[in-house]
Coordinates of C-alpha atoms in Angstrom, one line a residue:
M145 CA 0.0 0.0 -0.1
F146 CA 1.0 3.6 -0.7
R147 CA -0.1 6.4 1.5
Y148 CA -0.4 9.7 0.0
A149 CA -1.5 13.5 1.0
Q150 CA -3.4 15.4 -1.3
V151 CA -2.6 19.2 -1.5
D152 CA -4.3 22.2 -2.9
K153 CA -2.7 24.5 -5.1
D154 CA -1.3 26.3 -2.1
G155 CA 0.1 22.9 -0.7
R156 CA -2.2 22.5 2.0
V157 CA -3.3 19.0 2.7
F158 CA -7.0 18.4 2.2
E159 CA -7.0 14.6 1.9
V160 CA -4.8 11.7 3.1
G161 CA -5.4 8.2 1.9
E162 CA -4.0 4.9 0.9
H163 CA -4.0 3.4 -2.7
S164 CA -2.9 0.1 -3.8
A165 CA -1.1 1.6 -7.0
E166 CA 1.6 4.3 -7.1
I167 CA 0.2 7.7 -8.2
K168 CA 2.4 10.2 -10.1
H169 CA 0.9 13.9 -9.9
E170 CA 2.3 17.1 -8.5
R171 CA -0.6 17.6 -6.0
V172 CA -0.3 13.8 -4.6
I173 CA 2.6 13.4 -2.3
L174 CA 3.8 10.0 -1.1
I175 CA 4.2 10.2 2.7
P176 CA 5.6 7.6 5.2
P177 CA 3.1 5.4 7.2
D178 CA 4.0 7.2 10.5
F179 CA 3.7 10.7 9.1
D180 CA 0.9 13.2 10.2
P181 CA 0.7 15.8 7.2
W182 CA -2.4 17.7 8.9
G183 CA -1.4 21.2 9.6
K184 CA 1.4 21.1 7.1
R185 CA 2.1 22.7 3.8
W186 CA 4.1 21.0 0.8
N187 CA 6.4 23.5 -0.7
G188 CA 7.3 21.5 -3.7
T189 CA 10.5 20.0 -2.0
G190 CA 9.4 19.3 1.7
W191 CA 7.0 19.8 4.5
E192 CA 6.6 23.0 6.5
D193 CA 4.2 23.9 9.4
C194 CA 1.4 26.3 8.3
E195 CA -1.5 27.9 10.0
P196 CA -4.6 25.8 9.8
E197 CA -7.2 27.2 7.7
Q198 CA -10.7 27.4 9.0
V199 CA -12.6 24.0 8.8
P200 CA -15.7 24.3 6.8
V201 CA -18.8 23.7 8.5
W202 CA -21.1 20.7 7.4
I203 CA -24.6 21.9 7.7
D204 CA -27.1 18.9 8.0
N205 CA -30.3 19.9 6.6
R206 CA -32.3 16.8 7.4
Q207 CA -33.9 17.9 10.7
A208 CA -34.9 21.2 8.9
D209 CA -36.3 19.4 6.1
M210 CA -38.3 17.1 8.4
D211 CA -39.7 20.0 10.5
Y212 CA -40.8 21.7 7.2
L213 CA -42.6 18.6 6.0
K214 CA -44.3 18.2 9.2
M215 CA -45.5 21.8 9.1
M216 CA -46.6 21.3 5.5
I217 CA -48.8 18.4 6.4
G218 CA -50.1 19.9 9.7
G219 CA -48.0 17.8 12.2
A220 CA -49.3 14.5 11.2
A221 CA -46.0 12.8 10.6
E222 CA -45.1 12.5 14.2

């Protein structure tokens, strides 16, 4: 297995994963099994520490959708 960090255009890590095949891409960096790339930036030749970006907030709309449906049918879906 090969372990990789995928980086954005600024070199910041946004995904870490394992693949059974070797991947050759400028934004997919091979990393050792014990290396934690989170909070690091790939500068083209090595890793450097960087300030973490704000983590996107995942909004779960399922409850809001259920409340809306209940309201539309008069609360009978309880």
